[in-house]
Short mmCIF file of C-alpha atoms in Angstrom, two decimals:
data_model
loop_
_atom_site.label_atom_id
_atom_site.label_comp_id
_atom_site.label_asym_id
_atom_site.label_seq_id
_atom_site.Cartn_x
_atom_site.Cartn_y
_atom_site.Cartn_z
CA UNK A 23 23.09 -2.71 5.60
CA UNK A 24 20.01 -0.43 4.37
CA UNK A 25 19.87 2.93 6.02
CA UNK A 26 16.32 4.66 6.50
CA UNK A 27 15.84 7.83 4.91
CA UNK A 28 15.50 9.38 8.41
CA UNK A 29 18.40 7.45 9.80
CA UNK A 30 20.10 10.66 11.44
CA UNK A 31 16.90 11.78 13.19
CA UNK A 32 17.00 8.69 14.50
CA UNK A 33 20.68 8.65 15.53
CA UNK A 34 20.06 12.52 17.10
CA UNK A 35 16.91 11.37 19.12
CA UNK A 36 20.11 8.68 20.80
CA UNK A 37 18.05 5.33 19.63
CA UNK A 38 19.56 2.03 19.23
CA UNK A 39 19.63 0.60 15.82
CA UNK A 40 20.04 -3.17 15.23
CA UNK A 41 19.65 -5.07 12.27
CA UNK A 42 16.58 -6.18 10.91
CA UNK A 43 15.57 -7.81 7.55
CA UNK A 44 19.12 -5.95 5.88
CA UNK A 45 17.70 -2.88 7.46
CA UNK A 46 19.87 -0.92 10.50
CA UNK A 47 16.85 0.06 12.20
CA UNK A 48 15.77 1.68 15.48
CA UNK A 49 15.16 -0.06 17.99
CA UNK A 50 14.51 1.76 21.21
CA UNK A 51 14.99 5.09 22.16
CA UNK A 52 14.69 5.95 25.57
CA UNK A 53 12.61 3.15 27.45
CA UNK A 54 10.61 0.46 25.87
CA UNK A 55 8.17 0.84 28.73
CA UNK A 56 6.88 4.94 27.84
CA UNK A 57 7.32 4.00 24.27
CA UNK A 58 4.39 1.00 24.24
CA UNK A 59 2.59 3.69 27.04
CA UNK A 60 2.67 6.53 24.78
CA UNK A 61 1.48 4.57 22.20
CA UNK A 62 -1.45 2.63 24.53
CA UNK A 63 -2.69 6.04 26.13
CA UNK A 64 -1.50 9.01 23.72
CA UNK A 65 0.25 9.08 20.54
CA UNK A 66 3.50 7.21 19.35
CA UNK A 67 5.15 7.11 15.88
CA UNK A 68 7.56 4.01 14.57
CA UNK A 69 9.84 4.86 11.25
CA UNK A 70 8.55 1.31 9.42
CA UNK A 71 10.38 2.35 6.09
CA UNK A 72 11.97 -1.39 5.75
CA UNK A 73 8.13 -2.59 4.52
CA UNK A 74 8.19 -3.37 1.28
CA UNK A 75 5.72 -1.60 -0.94
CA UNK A 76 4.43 -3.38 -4.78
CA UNK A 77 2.19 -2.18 -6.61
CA UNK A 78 -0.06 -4.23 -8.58
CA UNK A 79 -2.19 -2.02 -11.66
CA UNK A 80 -4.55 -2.51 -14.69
CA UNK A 81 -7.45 -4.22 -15.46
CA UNK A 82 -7.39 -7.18 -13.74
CA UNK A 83 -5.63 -5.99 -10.53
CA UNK A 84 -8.06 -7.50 -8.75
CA UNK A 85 -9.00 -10.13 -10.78
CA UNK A 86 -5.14 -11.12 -10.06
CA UNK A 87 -4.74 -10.62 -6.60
CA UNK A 88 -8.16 -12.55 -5.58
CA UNK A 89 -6.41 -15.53 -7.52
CA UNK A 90 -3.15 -14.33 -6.13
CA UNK A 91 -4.68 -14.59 -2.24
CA UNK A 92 -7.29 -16.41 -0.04
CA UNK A 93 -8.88 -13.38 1.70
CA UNK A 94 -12.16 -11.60 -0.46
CA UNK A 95 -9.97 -9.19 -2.41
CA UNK A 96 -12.26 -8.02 -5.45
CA UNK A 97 -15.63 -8.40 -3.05
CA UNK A 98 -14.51 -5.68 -0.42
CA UNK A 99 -15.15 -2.13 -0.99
CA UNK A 100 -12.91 0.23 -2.93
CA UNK A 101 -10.87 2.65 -0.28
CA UNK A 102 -10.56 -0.90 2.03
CA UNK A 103 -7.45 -2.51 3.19
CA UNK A 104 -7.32 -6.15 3.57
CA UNK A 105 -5.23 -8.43 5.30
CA UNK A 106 -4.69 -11.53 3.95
CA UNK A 107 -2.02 -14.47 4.02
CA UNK A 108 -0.54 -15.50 0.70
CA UNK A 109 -0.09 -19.23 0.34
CA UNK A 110 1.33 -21.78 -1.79
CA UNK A 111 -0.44 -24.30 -3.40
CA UNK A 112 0.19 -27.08 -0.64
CA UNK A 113 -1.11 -23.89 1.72
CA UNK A 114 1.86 -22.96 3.45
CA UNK A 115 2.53 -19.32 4.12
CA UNK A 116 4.61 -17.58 1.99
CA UNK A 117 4.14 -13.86 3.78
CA UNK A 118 0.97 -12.03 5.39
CA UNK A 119 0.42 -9.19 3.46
CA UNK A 120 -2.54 -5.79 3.84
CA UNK A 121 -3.92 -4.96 0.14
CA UNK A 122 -4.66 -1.33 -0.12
CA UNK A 123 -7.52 -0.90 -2.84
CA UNK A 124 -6.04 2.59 -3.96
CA UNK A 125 -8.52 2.77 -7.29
CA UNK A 126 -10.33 0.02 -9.54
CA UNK A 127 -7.17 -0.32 -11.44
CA UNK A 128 -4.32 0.05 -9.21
CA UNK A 129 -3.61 -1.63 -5.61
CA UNK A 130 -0.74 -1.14 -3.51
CA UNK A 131 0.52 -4.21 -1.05
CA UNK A 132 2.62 -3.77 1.69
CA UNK A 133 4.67 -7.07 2.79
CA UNK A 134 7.24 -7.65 5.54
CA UNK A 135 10.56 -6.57 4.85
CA UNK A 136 12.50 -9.96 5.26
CA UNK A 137 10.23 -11.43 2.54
CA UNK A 138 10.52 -8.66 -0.16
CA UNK A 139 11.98 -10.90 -2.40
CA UNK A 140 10.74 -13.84 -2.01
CA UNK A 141 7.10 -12.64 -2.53
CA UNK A 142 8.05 -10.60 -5.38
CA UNK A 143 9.03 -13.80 -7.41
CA UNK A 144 6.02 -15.52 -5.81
CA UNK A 145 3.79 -12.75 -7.04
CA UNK A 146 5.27 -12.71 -10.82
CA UNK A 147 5.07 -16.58 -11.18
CA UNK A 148 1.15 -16.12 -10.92
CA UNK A 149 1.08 -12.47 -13.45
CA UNK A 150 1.13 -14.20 -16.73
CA UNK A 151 -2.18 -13.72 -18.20
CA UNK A 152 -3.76 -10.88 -16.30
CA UNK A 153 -3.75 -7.86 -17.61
CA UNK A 154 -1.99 -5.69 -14.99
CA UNK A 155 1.43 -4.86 -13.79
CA UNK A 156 2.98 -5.46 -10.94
CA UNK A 157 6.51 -3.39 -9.75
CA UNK A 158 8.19 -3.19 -6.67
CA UNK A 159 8.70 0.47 -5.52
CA UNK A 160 9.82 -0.52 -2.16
CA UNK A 161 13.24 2.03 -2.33
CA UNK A 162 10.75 4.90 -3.40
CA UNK A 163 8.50 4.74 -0.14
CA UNK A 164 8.94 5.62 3.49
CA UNK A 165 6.28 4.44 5.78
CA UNK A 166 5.44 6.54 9.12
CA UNK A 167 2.80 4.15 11.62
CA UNK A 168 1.20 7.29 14.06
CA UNK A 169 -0.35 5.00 16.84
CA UNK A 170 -1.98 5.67 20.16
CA UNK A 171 -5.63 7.35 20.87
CA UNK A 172 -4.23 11.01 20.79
CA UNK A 173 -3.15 10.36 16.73
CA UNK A 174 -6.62 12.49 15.83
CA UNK A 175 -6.06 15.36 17.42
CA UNK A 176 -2.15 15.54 16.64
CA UNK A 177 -2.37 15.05 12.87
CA UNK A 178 -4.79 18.18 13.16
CA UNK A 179 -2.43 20.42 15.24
CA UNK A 180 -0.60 19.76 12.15
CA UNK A 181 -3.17 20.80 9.93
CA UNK A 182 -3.87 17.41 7.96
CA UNK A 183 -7.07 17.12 5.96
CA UNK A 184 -10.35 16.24 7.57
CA UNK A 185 -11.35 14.03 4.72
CA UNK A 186 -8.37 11.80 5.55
CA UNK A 187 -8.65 11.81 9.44
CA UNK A 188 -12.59 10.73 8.77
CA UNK A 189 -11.14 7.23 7.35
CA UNK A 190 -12.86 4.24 8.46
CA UNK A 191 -10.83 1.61 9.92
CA UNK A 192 -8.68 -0.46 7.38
CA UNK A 193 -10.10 2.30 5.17
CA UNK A 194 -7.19 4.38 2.48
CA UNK A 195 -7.05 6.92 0.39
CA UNK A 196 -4.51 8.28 -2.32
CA UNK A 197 -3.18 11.93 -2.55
CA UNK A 198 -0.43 13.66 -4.45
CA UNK A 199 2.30 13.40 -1.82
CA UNK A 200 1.07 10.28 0.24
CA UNK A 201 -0.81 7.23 0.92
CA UNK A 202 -2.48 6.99 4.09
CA UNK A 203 -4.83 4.17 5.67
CA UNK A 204 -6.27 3.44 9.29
CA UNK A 205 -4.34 0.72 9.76
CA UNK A 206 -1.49 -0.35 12.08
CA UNK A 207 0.10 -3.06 14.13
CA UNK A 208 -0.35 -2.14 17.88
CA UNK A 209 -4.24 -2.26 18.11
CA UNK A 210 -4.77 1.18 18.79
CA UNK A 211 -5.92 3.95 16.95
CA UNK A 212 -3.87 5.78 13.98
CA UNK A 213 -3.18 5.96 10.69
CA UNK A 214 0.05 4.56 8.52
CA UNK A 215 1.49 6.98 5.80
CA UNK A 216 3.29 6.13 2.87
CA UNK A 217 5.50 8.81 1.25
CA UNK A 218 8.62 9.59 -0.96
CA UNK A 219 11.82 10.31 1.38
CA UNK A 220 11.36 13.74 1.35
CA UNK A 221 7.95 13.69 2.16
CA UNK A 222 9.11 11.90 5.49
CA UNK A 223 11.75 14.45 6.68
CA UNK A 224 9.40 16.85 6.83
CA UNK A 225 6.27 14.75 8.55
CA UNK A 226 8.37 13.41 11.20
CA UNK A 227 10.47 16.57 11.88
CA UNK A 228 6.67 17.96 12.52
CA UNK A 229 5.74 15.27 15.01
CA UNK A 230 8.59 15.53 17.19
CA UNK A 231 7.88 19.33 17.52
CA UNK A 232 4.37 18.19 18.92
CA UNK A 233 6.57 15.89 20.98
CA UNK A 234 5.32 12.75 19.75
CA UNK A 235 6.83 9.73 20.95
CA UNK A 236 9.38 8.42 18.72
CA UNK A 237 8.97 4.62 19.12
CA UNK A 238 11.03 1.44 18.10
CA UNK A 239 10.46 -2.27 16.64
CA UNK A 240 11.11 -3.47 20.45
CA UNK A 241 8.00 -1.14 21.74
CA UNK A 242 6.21 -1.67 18.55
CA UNK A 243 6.79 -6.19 19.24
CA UNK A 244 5.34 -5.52 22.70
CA UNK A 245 2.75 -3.90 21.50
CA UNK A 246 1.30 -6.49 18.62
CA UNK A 247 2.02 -9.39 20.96
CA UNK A 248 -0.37 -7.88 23.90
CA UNK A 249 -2.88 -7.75 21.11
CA UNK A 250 -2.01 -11.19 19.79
CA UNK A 251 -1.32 -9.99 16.18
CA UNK A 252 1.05 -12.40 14.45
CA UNK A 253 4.35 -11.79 13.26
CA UNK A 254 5.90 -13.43 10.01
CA UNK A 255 8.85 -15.94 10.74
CA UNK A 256 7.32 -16.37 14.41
CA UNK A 257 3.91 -17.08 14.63
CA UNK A 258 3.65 -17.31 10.65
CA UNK A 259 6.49 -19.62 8.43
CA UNK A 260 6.77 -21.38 5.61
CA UNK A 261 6.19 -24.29 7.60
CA UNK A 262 2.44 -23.83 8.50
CA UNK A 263 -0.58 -23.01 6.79
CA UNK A 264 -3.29 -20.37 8.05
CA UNK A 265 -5.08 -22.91 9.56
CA UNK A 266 -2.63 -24.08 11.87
CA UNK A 267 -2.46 -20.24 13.18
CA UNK A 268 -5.73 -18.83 14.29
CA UNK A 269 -6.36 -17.30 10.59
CA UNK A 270 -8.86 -19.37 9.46
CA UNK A 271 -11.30 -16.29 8.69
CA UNK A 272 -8.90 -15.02 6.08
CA UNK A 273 -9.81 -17.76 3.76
CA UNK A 274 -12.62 -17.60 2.08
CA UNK A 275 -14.31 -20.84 1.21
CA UNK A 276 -16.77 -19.44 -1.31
CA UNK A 277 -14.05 -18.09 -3.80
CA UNK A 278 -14.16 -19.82 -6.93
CA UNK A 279 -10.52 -20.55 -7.03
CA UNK A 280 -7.38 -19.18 -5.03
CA UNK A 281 -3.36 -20.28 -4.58
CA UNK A 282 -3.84 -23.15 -2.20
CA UNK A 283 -7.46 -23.70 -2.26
CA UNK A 284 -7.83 -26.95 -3.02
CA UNK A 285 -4.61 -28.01 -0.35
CA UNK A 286 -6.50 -25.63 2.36
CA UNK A 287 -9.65 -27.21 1.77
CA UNK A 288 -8.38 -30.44 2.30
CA UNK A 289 -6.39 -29.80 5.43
CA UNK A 290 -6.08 -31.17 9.04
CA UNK A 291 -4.59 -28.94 11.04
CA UNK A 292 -1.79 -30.76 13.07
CA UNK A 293 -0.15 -27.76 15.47
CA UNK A 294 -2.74 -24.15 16.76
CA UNK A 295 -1.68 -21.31 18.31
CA UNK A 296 -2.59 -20.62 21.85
CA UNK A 297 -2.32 -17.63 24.12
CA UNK A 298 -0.57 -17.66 27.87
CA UNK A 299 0.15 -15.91 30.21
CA UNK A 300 2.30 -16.54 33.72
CA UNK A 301 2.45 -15.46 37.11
CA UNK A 302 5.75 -15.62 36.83
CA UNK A 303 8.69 -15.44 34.86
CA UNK A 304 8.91 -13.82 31.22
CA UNK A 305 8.65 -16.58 28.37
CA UNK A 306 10.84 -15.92 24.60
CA UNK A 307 10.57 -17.67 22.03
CA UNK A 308 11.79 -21.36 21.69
CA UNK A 309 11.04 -22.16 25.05
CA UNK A 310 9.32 -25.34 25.42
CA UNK A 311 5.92 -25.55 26.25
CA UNK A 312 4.83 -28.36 28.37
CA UNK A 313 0.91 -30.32 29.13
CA UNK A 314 -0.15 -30.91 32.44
CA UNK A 315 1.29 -34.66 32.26
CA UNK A 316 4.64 -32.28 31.68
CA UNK A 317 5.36 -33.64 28.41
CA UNK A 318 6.79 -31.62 25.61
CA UNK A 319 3.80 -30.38 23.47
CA UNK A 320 5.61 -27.33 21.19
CA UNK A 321 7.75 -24.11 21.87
CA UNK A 322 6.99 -20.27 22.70
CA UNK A 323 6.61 -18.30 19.25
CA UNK A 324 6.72 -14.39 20.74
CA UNK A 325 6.62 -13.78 23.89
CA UNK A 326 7.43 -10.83 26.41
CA UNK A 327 6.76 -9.15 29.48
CA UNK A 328 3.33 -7.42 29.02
CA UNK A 329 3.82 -3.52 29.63
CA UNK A 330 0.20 -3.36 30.66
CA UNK A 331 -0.66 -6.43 32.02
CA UNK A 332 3.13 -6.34 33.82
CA UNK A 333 3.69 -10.37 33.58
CA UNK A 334 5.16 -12.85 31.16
CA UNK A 335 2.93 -13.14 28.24
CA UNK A 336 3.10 -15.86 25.44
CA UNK A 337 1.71 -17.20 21.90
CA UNK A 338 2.87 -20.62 21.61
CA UNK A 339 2.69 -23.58 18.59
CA UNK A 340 1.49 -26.61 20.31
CA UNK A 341 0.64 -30.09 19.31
CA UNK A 342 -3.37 -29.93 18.55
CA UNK A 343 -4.24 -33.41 20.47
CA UNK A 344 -1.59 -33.08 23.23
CA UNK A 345 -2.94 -29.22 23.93
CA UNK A 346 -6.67 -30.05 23.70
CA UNK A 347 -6.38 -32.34 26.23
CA UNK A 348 -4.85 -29.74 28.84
CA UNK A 349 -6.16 -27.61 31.28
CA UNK A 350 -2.65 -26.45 32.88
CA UNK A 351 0.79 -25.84 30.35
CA UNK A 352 4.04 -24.56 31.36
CA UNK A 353 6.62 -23.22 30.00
CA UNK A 354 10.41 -24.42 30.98
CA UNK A 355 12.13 -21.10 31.39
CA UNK A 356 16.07 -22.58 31.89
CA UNK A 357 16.16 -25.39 34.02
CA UNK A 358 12.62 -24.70 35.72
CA UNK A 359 9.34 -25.30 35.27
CA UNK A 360 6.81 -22.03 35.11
CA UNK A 361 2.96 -22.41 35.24
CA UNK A 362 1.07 -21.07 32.34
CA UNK A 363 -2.28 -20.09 31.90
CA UNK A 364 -4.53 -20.58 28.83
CA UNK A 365 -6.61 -17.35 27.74
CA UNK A 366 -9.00 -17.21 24.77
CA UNK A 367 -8.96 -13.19 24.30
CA UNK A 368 -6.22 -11.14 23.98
CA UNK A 369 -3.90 -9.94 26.59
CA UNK A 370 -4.54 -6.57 25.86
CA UNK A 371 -8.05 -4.82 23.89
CA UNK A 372 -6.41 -1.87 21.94
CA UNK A 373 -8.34 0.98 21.57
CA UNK A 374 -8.82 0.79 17.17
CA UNK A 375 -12.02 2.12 16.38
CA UNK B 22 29.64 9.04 25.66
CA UNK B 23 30.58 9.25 29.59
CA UNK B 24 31.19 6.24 31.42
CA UNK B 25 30.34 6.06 34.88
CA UNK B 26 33.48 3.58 36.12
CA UNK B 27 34.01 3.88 40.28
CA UNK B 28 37.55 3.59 40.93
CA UNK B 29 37.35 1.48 43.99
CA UNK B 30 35.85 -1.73 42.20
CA UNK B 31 37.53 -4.38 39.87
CA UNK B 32 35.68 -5.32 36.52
CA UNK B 33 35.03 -8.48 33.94
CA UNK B 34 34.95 -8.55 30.53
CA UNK B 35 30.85 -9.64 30.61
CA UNK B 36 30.16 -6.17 32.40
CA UNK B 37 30.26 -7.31 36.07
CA UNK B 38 31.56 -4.98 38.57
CA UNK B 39 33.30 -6.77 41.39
CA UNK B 40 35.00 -5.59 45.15
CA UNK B 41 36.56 -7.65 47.87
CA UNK B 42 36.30 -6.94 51.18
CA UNK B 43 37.54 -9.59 53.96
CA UNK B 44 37.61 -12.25 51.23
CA UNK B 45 34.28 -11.41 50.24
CA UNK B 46 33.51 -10.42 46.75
CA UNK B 47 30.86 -8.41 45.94
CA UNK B 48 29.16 -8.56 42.32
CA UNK B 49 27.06 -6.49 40.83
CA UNK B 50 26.44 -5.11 36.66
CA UNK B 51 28.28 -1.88 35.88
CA UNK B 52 26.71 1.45 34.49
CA UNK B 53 27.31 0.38 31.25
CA UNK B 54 25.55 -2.76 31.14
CA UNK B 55 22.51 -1.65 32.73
CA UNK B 56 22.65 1.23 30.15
CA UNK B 57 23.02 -1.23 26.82
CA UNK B 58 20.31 -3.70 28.66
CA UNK B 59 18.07 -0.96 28.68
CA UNK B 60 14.92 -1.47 30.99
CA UNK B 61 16.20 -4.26 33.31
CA UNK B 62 12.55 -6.23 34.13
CA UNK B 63 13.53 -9.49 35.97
CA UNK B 64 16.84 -10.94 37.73
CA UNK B 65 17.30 -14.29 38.85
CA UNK B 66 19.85 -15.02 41.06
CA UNK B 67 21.33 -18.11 42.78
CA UNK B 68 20.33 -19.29 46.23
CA UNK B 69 23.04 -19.00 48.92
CA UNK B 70 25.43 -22.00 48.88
CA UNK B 71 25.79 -22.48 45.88
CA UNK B 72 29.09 -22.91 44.07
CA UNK B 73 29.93 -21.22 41.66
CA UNK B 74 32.65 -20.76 38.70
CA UNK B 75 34.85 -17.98 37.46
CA UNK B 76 33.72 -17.10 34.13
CA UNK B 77 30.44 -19.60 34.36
CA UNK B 78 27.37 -18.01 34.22
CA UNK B 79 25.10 -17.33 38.05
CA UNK B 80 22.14 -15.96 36.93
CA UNK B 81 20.15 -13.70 34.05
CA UNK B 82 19.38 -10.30 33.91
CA UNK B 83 16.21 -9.65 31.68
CA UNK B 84 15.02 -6.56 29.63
CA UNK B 85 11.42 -6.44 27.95
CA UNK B 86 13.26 -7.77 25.26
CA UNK B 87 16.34 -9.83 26.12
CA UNK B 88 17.92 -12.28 28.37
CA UNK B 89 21.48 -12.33 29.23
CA UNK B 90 23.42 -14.26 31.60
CA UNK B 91 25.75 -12.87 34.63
CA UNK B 92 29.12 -13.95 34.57
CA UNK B 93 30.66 -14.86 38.06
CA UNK B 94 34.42 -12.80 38.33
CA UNK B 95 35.64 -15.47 41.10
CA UNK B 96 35.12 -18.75 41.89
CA UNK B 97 33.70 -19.77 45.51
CA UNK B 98 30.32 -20.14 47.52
CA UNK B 99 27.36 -17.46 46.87
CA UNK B 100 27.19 -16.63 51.05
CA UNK B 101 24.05 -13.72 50.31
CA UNK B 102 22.01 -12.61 47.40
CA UNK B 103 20.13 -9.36 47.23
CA UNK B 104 16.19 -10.85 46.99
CA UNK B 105 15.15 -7.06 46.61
CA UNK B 106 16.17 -7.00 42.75
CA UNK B 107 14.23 -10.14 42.73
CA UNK B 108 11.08 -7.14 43.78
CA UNK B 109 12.86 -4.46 42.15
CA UNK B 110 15.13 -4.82 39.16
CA UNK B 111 14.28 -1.62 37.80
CA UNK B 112 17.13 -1.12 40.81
CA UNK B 113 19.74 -2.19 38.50
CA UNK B 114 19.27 0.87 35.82
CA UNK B 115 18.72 3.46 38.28
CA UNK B 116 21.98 2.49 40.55
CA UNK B 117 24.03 -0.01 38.81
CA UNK B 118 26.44 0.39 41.57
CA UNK B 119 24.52 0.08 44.66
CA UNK B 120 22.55 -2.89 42.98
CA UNK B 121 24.56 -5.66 44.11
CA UNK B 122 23.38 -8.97 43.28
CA UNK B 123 25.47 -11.99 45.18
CA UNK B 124 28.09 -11.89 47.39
CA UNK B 125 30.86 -14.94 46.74
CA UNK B 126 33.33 -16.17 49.75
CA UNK B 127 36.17 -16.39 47.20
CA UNK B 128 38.30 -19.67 46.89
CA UNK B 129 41.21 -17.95 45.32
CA UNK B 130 41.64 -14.52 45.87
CA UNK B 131 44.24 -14.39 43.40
CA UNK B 132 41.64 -14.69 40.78
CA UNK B 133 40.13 -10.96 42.30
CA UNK B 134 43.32 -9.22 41.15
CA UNK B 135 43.39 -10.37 37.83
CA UNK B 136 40.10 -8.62 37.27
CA UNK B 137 40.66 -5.19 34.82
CA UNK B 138 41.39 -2.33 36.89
CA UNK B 139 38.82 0.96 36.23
CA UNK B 140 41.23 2.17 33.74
CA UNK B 141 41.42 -1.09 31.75
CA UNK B 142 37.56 -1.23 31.70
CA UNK B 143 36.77 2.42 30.41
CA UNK B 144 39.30 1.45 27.38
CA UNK B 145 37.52 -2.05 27.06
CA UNK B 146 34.05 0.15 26.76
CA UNK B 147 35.29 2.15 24.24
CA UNK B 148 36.33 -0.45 22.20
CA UNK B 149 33.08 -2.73 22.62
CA UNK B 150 31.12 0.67 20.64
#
């Protein structure tokens, strides 16, 4: 099992580690419940080290990675993160993915850490006749997330440069010891830095003396599913293509060619994500998801007890015709029968800029 | 770590604490359980009559993240259920040992005694780490 770099910080702040994509990571702390608070009305930070980190450079980095993915790679702005899905040909999902467009001739991409592998090969079987490199540097980077609407004004009691704190959002910039970007995956404010291992000690030994909130992958799940961000190997498989899963505005039509263009452009959807949430009971995933004729129509995908919210929140994969013709689901929680409620927004409107 | 193990109750192997009194028995989760749940967020216990197994499961306990069954020590009929951790699970972390959940008129009170005593259980703890 893979060990972060600040593993014993971890084990000294009492957290519990379980394992995650080969990773023994933390999971908790203290309480799940002041973790996703912390991070929803102050400032939390989550050790995310497991992401995997390539790095694509040369001439035709971008030339390569708009073939490479459906989102507009080489038409957004240089200093802008993207997020994109990367697809197959047929237009199943092989990973979702954030570009980082560090300079016109190098981009770094950060991808989940179960699919490290399997992207890397994906991403190689496509290089062949760019002019550009592409290396995964995973083991050399640590990644820090700083969330919550206090992250401003704690990265300054530390001193940190104005230039980078005046980032736009999905904006990032490159400096000697670190990469950092607005981004993050818990809707709120903050900034995600990637840095070498020793570059980490010392950030996140800083951050607990301003007694920020050490938070874990259970606070940090909470947190994405109350903003309905998806999570690869849940919401997001190798089974289903963007379309089936609310991402339709990553792919852009207008691009000459991209992996999967011509499959996407074809495509019916068959299955589509929906958002519910219950009076009662707290739905996981795999639970069945029923119509209001109480047949079957497709399962749970995430789902939790809302911190904020404080009921049963769910994103489920449900049959399109079946669900379209609904007005009431449930969700069979053990042997009983729970009334769900469709909702368009998200449970929860972080606070990003 | 210190375990908080009364020495008046009886124990299972699931993490259910468990006393008799006038061929009652009295279940509840131990210190330890609540503490490796983490925040306990919903319980769901059976309704009273019900009969129950030893060693089948009774009911869940829930965290924000996780589901996991209660055990029953004894078999017999659930006679009350405590509807305030129904209200108030958060109960269960803050006083694992006052948070009872069911009381069971026990068919075989022989089954009570071969429950671990509070010595056997702090050993079994130490070897679950």
């Amino acid at each position: 099992m893979n060990k972060v770099t600040l593993y014993d910080s971890h084990k000294k702040l009492n957290a519990k580690f379980a394992p995650f994509a080969g990773w023994d990571m933390p999971i908790q702390y203290q309480n799940v419940k002041d973790e996703v608070l912390a991070v929803r009305n102050a400032v939390g930070v989550f050790d995310v080290s497991h992401m995997g980190e390539f790095f694509v450079e040369g001439p035709d980095t971008y030339a390569f990675l708009d073939y490479l993915l459906p989102n507009d790679i080489s038409g957004a702005a240089m200093g802008k993160a993207i997020y994109s899905p990367l697809c197959r040909e047929d237009g199943s999902i092989v990973d979702d993915l954030i570009v980082y467009k560090l300079d016109a001739e190098k981009a770094l991409v950060c991808v989940n850490a179960s699919n490290i592998e399997k992207d890397f090969l994906w991403f190689q079987k496509f290089l062949k006749g760019y002019n550009c490199t592409l290396t995964n540097q995973s083991d050399k980077y640590s990644l820090l997330a700083i969330q919550g609407p206090h992250t401003i004004q704690t990265l300054k009691k530390l001193g940190w440069d104005d230039a980078d704190l005046g980032l736009e959002y999905y904006a990032c910039i490159e400096r000697a010891d670190y990469i950092i970007a607005r981004t993050g995956y818990t809707g709120e404010d903050g900034f995600e830095i990637f840095c070498s291992h020793q570059f980490v000690q010392e950030l996140w030994d800083k951050l607990m003396e301003l007694n920020v909130k050490p938070c874990g992958l259970a606070a940090r799940d909470v947190l994405r599913l109350e903003v309905c961000y998806p999570l690869y190997g849940h919401e997001l498989s190798d089974e289903v293509t963007p379309l089936d899963s609310a991402l339709k505005w990553t792919i852009k039509s207008q691009k000459n060619s991209y992996v999967g263009k011509e499959a996407l452009e074809k495509y019916k959807p068959k299955s589509k994500l929906i958002k519910l949430t219950l009076e009662k009971g707290i739905p996981r995933a795999d639970y069945n998801v029923l119509n209001d004729k109480q047949e079957v129509i497709g399962k749970v995908t995430s789902g939790t007890l809302s911190i904020i919210l404080n009921q049963g929140i769910a994103i489920a994969r449900v049959d399109l015709a079946k669900a379209n013709q609904s007005s009431l689901f449930y969700v069979a929680i053990r042997d009983k029968l729970y009334e769900a409620k469709e909702t368009k927004k998200p449970f929860v409107t972080g606070g990003h800029l | 770590m210190s375990l908080n193990i009364p020495k008046n109750l009886k124990y299972t192997t699931d993490h259910e604490w468990a006393k008799l009194e006038n061929g009652i028995v009295t279940v509840g989760i131990t210190d330890f359980a609540q503490s490796s749940l983490g925040d306990i967020v919903f319980v769901e216990l059976p309704e009273v009559g019900t009969k129950i197994e030893k060693g089948t499961s009774f009911g869940v306990v829930e965290s924000i993240k996780s589901v996991s069954d209660l055990y029953s020590p004894v078999t017999g009929e659930v006679v009350e259920k405590n509807s305030d951790l129904e209200s108030s699970p958060e109960q269960c972390n803050s006083e694992a040992y006052n948070s009872w959940m069911i009381k069971i008129k026990v068919a075989k009170p022989d089954q009570f005694e071969e429950l671990m005593a509070p010595s056997a259980y702090e050993e079994y703890c130490q070897n679950s780490h």
